[in-house]
Amino acid sequence: MKNRYEFTMDYVRYLDDAGDPLDELPALAADAGRLIDAYRNMVLARTLDQKIIALQRTGKCGTYPSVLGHEVIGTAIGQCMDRHDVFAPYYRDQATQLLRGVPMVNMLLYWGGDERGSAGWELCPQDLPISVPIATQCCHAVGIAAAMRIRDEQRAVVVTLGDGATSKGDFLESVNLAGAWHLPVVFVVANNQWAISTPRGLQTGSETIAQKAISGGLPGHIVDGNDYFAVSEAMEHALDRAHGGKGATVIEAVTYRLGDHTTADDATRYRSADELRSAWDRDGIKRLQSYLHHAGHWDAAREKDLQAHCRDKVEKAVHVYLEKAPEPPAAMVDYLFESLPSSLAGQRERLARKVEGGVS
Amino acid sequence: MKNRYEFTMDYVRYLDDAGDPLDELPALAADAGRLIDAYRNMVLARTLDQKIIALQRTGKCGTYPSVLGHEVIGTAIGQCMDRHDVFAPYYRDQATQLLRGVPMVNMLLYWGGDERGSAGWELCPQDLPISVPIATQCCHAVGIAAAMRIRDEQRAVVVTLGDGATSKGDFLESVNLAGAWHLPVVFVVANNQWAISTPRGLQTGSETIAQKAISGGLPGHIVDGNDYFAVSEAMEHALDRAHGGKGATVIEAVTYRLGDHTTADDATRYRSADELRSAWDRDGIKRLQSYLHHAGHWDAAREKDLQAHCRDKVEKAVHVYLEKAPEPPAAMVDYLFESLPSSLAGQRERLARKVEGGVS
Amino acid sequence: MNASAEKAIRQDEAAPISHRVTLVEAVNLALAREMTNDESVVVLGEDIATNGGVFRATVGLKERFGYKRVMDTPLAENLIAGVTVGMATQGLKPVAEFQFMGFIYAGFEQIISHAARMRNRTRGRLHCPLVYRAPFGGGIHAPEHHSESTEALFAHIPGLRVVIPSSPQRAYGLLLAAIRNPDPVIFLEPKRIYRAVTQTVTDNGEALPLDTCFTLREGDDVTLISWGASIMETLQAADRLSEQGVSAEVIDVATISPLDRETLLCSVAKTGRAVIVHEACRNGGVGAEVAASIAEGAFLDLQAPVVRVTGYDTVMPYYRNEQHYLPQVEDIVAAVEQVIAL
Amino acid sequence: MNASAEKAIRQDEAAPISHRVTLVEAVNLALAREMTNDESVVVLGEDIATNGGVFRATVGLKERFGYKRVMDTPLAENLIAGVTVGMATQGLKPVAEFQFMGFIYAGFEQIISHAARMRNRTRGRLHCPLVYRAPFGGGIHAPEHHSESTEALFAHIPGLRVVIPSSPQRAYGLLLAAIRNPDPVIFLEPKRIYRAVTQTVTDNGEALPLDTCFTLREGDDVTLISWGASIMETLQAADRLSEQGVSAEVIDVATISPLDRETLLCSVAKTGRAVIVHEACRNGGVGAEVAASIAEGAFLDLQAPVVRVTGYDTVMPYYRNEQHYLPQVEDIVAAVEQVIAL
Ligand SMILES: Cc1ncc(C[n+]2csc(CCOP(=O)(O)OP(=O)(O)O)c2C)c(N)n1
Ligand SMILES: Cc1ncc(C[n+]2csc(CCOP(=O)(O)OP(=O)(O)O)c2C)c(N)n1
Ligand SMILES: [Mg+2]
Ligand SMILES: [Mg+2]
């Protein structure tokens, strides 16, 4: 006696590499304003990115992970999320964070080695700071989603992670909980083919990343992560489900990490120039730009304005960042607990003296 | 543009609850000796089990997890494994361990609070001891399988775990590694519907446990865990794959925990008498016994002999166990490192004195 | 559900009732009290809802507060630790149970890297008002991994509070304080004395301070410093010593980290001698920090070296030999005799 | 691949060659040496094969020993820790790299509950001849979680050895010893001094002992005790003090656990004063055990309290302020002046 169980999963893309539709586009394509906003955000994210890399090269910023190749995914996420949803990012989500309202100065501070980067955030005060330990944010995300369910709120959580992160228990355990508890959460895996030097094929033997959803009984979708329409549609669908109490979704957005892993990495050690070159052909920003051009929503003059606008915005933020004095050393104990335990009073005094006396 | 990925998974059983074939039986059914051996081992495991529970009730053994409902799965595993394969058990694998050659006295010592329970094991010296921290043995199993691959050996690892254990990262991470590295390992999940008081339905939202294999790109199979033929066939198939260098398999063997979680548990607190009663109707030992009767391989006289034989074997082991003096207290430091570090010399002396002086 | 917990749960909210309860029942009382006071308190863990926890600490809570606030989780401690962080960042006050301390290790990354740091990382924008509860310690004839006392691992992590009650009253008051505290607290319950004694606990919602040791007995000749289940043997040793004419002060550290060094130093300034008793293995145990702090801070007062009476530097043996591992009354008395002789 | 590592790897096996190498290059030399000596040594971790490790410690090994013995793993530290245990039980000698110490926590359950206990649990039937390597410590301007020094967490676990080299020669000799040792070793590499100095290391396969501190400098007035990167500041402080006429003995503990108390006590018996320097936060750091052991074992020798110069009891700040966290030469000198004054 046999019973058969079946599971399916679709890969979706709408635009070819040149930005021409392969299919009828989803309804959201009718909203030209939205498309233009998306494109502007992608360019802004890339402009900021290039600037931070330059700052790092000149010793004005710390180790930094480039967003290059992730701008489409991040922008689609940021646009689809509601203001009151919560975002649980990893470290390549600059494009989303810009849309969430994280000030650029904060991003610069964070990578510049200053804890104040994750403070403030008036427009998205409940969003999580960047999670450095890989995949750990997944558990927070399901915890936040559980809090929403406990309080009967119609909000959702979006959590992002890389392809490498899908190997870590935190992701897999969280997918399981999301299924068991029917939680309003969307897992977006930015599958950029590499985890530092480890290629996707060594990371897992599974045909797709999305199929890891099946282990928790969740639906999974695979989209071309350089296709603004495909990512946006999948995000909207998943967030509708979440907001509607229908549970969680895993989205695998397939892209390519166009830069080094971080500024501390040299990707030429482990991957070929050919592979990189061909990935640039699929760049999603160029693709959306071409589409906008063809659709009559964009032209060279606007492009020039946008570039200047983005450079200007970034320069202003960088200026504020560079002017910012470091926190006093005593700050390192001031935020550990709500109030300073008496056992730390002596240590705080020593730290406070450090600055006055000018001792290192 | 859409591409579709498809995954399937079969549930297999051969015998109905009364032990009558539902289908043509697999080839192994022709080997009457094997079937009888299997049946004998199941009865032995159950006899030992009942005895240990009785010992625990009278203060002669510690907290103990009953094998009740797991005898068929364990026996099929033990029979299918090669002597040189490695077994990585959890704590409900008495039926397999008997076949691997773990002496009953050792099992008694282990649950009787004596480390020597996991020592010796001349017939299966590379088998792992029982792993108490749930699911952790999965990582060991893939590590052992990797060692076999590194050394180009045609051996395999079998690791067992419960349904609850499949929620823990260790299992999911190990399934992923087994897929990525194409390892000779078989994961057998004894899905007994409960993890202490947590029912299968709260543990995961997935339709089956076996589908968790898909997340690592492994094949998964679901079998009736009270059906000796179904479990044996799946095990043989999975071990053939492993021995043949074809990679790993996940088997979900569906059964029911017929006892309390352990002797420290009271299952009536959280599950109904009806549920338990109906699970007894599916008991796999009775089922195989009926099959053997119908097939002419078994009769009441043989049954009586077997029962007596098992009781006798168990009593002899219990006798040896009860006679065994505890280890000297200093043993607690003697096996920590290969040789005693000088920093522990003083502590060892104190321990040695404890016994001589008769202090506490 | 045990009778007193049931009574507590059914009680009229208005009038605080006094109960004679065990330590584990006091835990239950405090949980119920604070869930009543504060809607944002939720409880989660393995087998804690329907089953009421394997030690019955959460018994009756699901019936009273509903499954949304009392959650059985899947079997994954890392997940439990991390989910709790997520909930806490959004203003819930989750109290998570780890079934045994020996199974908390899978959650270490979440505890060390997130729970303990969220406030600092965000400069106060988000914080983690959470409690991780776990029964700890040996002596109950349990299987391997069920007898851990690794409080030192948590005490070394900045951003965590580590609290260990050693009586029903302190369990009640300290757990209330832990839940109300806006930062993460590791709350370790000495399971060997879960049911060892009963005490009258008035369920009045009054918390105890989290920044002070408790002096259980005053004395002049030596300061005995302990926590958790070992407090029992330490008190017995003090009795024994008093018969021998030695007056021992007994301090229950209770708030292991941040550590209240003042109380300890004041006592040693008076007695000139200190003996530390704990069940955890000696090397790098919390006793080392206590001893180092006293040796530094009371250098001129000390008339004898600070001595530690502890578990051995090895894995807690399985149960047939566990009593040989645990510090005994005689060991404490012998240590005191040794320092008094100097 | 860096030049000296390449030279080392290509060398003629017969004649031991001397190299001027950095600490991280010495690690590479030791790995290559022992992989050559012993077929059962295998190396695994994230990005350690093709990329040679993010700090280049394993560079060239895959090319030389093949992918079967040099394995890039999926991104899962718990898995790495556990797989290593499995391999070790079958007689391999795995050396696993955790990319940074800050990411080892996910592996704690496997390390504490299995690696450290397999021998004891099976009464010697199976054991775990494995090494867990991790770069540790701050001061390299890295992001959050990349500056941990939580060696105390491991030092408290019975069954583990904790070893920390602080020079290229000790890195070479101690890593060889760690790999050959039949029990699990946590091998922490102070990444701040990975490339701080070069030393001549003769690649002769000679291991150093794992049960002894190293006296780096003899002196009479005070014993300075440290390990890891802080050894640099400690040695500089000793220089500075010598200019002031204070003769400091400097001990590199190196084998943090099990701890060689004899060497420390002998030195303090001579000097009568001890200052401990470590980067980890103070509360419950390894310095506490060292201080407690000295205060107990050298009570009558001590002319001043044992003082600890350590990191603050807080999370290592992001890099703009990290220098304010790390113990500085002046801090050590000031502490010595304080104890000498007594
Ligand atoms: C738990 C943990 N282990 C290791 C690291 C070091 N590390 C940082 S990024 C990274 C690779 C992540 O790859 P992926 O998830 O694919 O994300 P990507 O960087 O490609 O976007 C590693 C190993 C870490 N930050 N956390
Ligand atoms: C890491 C860990 N967490 C918790 C426990 C306590 N515990 C012991 S058995 C068990 C349930 C296991 O259920 P399952 O995996 O289904 O196996 P079963 O006992 O049903 O055979 C739990 C929670 C443990 N041993 N290890
Ligand atoms: Mg990636
Ligand atoms: Mg089960």
Coordinates of N, CA, C and O and ligand atoms in Angstrom, one line a residue, chain A residues 70 90-92 132-134 136 161-166 168 190 192 194-196 203 257 261, chain C residues 109, chain D residues 46-47 75 77 99-100 103 146, ligand 1:
Chain A
H70 N 22.2 43.3 -4.9 CA 21.1 43.1 -4.0 C 20.1 44.2 -4.0 O 19.1 44.2 -3.2
Y90 N 19.7 41.4 7.5 CA 21.1 41.0 7.7 C 21.9 42.2 7.2 O 21.5 43.3 7.4
Y91 N 23.1 41.9 6.7 CA 24.0 43.1 6.5 C 24.1 43.5 5.1 O 25.0 44.3 4.8
R92 N 23.2 43.0 4.2 CA 23.3 43.5 2.9 C 21.9 44.0 2.4 O 21.5 43.9 1.3
V132 N 24.8 40.3 12.9 CA 26.0 39.9 12.4 C 26.2 38.3 12.4 O 26.6 37.7 11.5
P133 N 25.8 37.7 13.6 CA 25.9 36.2 13.6 C 24.8 35.7 12.6 O 23.6 35.8 12.8
I134 N 25.3 35.0 11.7 CA 24.5 34.6 10.5 C 23.3 33.8 10.9 O 23.3 32.9 11.8
T136 N 20.9 34.2 12.8 CA 20.2 34.3 14.1 C 19.0 35.2 14.1 O 18.1 35.0 14.9
L161 N 18.1 36.9 4.6 CA 19.3 36.2 4.9 C 19.9 35.8 3.6 O 19.3 35.9 2.6
G162 N 21.2 35.3 3.7 CA 21.9 34.8 2.5 C 21.7 33.4 2.2 O 21.1 32.6 3.1
D163 N 22.2 32.9 1.1 CA 22.1 31.5 0.8 C 22.9 30.7 1.8 O 22.5 29.6 2.3
G164 N 24.1 31.2 2.2 CA 24.9 30.5 3.2 C 24.1 30.3 4.5 O 24.2 29.3 5.1
A165 N 23.4 31.3 4.9 CA 22.7 31.3 6.1 C 21.6 30.2 6.2 O 21.2 29.8 7.3
T166 N 21.2 29.7 5.1 CA 20.1 28.7 5.1 C 20.7 27.3 5.6 O 19.9 26.4 5.8
K168 N 22.2 27.1 8.4 CA 22.4 27.2 9.9 C 21.0 26.9 10.5 O 20.0 27.3 10.1
A190 N 18.3 35.9 0.0 CA 19.0 36.5 -1.1 C 20.1 35.5 -1.5 O 21.2 35.5 -1.0
N192 N 22.8 34.8 -3.5 CA 23.8 35.5 -4.4 C 24.9 34.5 -4.8 O 26.0 35.0 -5.2
W194 N 27.1 32.8 -3.4 CA 28.4 32.7 -2.6 C 28.1 33.0 -1.2 O 27.3 33.9 -0.9
A195 N 28.8 32.3 -0.3 CA 28.9 32.7 1.1 C 30.4 32.8 1.3 O 31.1 31.8 1.5
I196 N 30.8 34.1 1.3 CA 32.3 34.4 1.2 C 32.8 33.5 0.0 O 32.3 33.8 -1.1
Q203 N 27.3 24.5 -0.4 CA 26.6 24.9 0.7 C 25.4 23.9 1.0 O 25.1 23.6 2.2
R257 N 26.3 38.0 -6.1 CA 27.1 39.0 -5.4 C 28.1 39.6 -6.3 O 29.2 39.0 -6.6
H261 N 33.1 39.8 -1.0 CA 32.2 39.6 0.1 C 32.1 40.8 1.0 O 31.0 41.3 1.4
Chain C
E109 N 24.4 31.0 21.7 CA 24.7 32.1 20.7 C 23.6 33.2 20.9 O 23.9 34.4 20.9
Chain D
E46 N 34.7 26.9 7.7 CA 34.1 27.8 6.7 C 35.2 28.5 5.9 O 36.1 29.2 6.6
D47 N 35.3 28.4 4.6 CA 36.2 29.1 3.8 C 37.7 28.8 4.0 O 38.5 29.6 3.8
L75 N 27.7 26.6 6.2 CA 27.8 27.7 7.3 C 27.0 27.3 8.5 O 25.8 27.7 8.6
E77 N 28.0 26.4 12.6 CA 29.0 26.2 13.6 C 28.7 25.0 14.5 O 29.5 24.3 14.9
Q99 N 35.5 30.6 12.3 CA 36.1 31.8 11.6 C 36.5 32.9 12.5 O 37.5 33.6 12.4
F100 N 35.6 33.1 13.6 CA 35.9 34.0 14.6 C 35.4 33.4 15.9 O 34.4 32.7 15.9
F103 N 31.7 33.4 16.8 CA 30.8 32.5 16.1 C 30.9 31.1 16.6 O 30.3 30.2 16.0
H146 N 33.3 40.3 16.4 CA 34.6 39.8 15.8 C 35.7 40.1 16.8 O 36.9 40.0 16.4
Ligands
LIG1 C1 27.5 32.5 12.8 C2 28.4 33.1 11.9 N1 29.4 32.4 11.3 C3 30.3 32.9 10.5 C4 30.2 34.3 10.2 C5 31.2 34.9 9.2 N2 30.6 35.2 8.0 C6 30.1 36.5 7.7 S1 29.3 36.5 6.3 C7 29.5 34.9 6.0 C8 29.0 34.3 4.7 C9 27.5 34.5 4.6 O1 27.0 34.1 3.3 P1 25.5 34.3 2.9 O2 24.6 33.8 4.0 O3 25.4 33.6 1.6 O4 25.3 35.8 2.7 P2 26.1 36.8 1.7 O5 27.2 37.4 2.5 O6 26.5 36.0 0.5 O7 25.1 37.9 1.4 C10 30.3 34.3 7.0 C11 30.7 32.9 7.0 C12 29.2 35.0 10.8 N3 29.1 36.3 10.6 N4 28.3 34.4 11.6

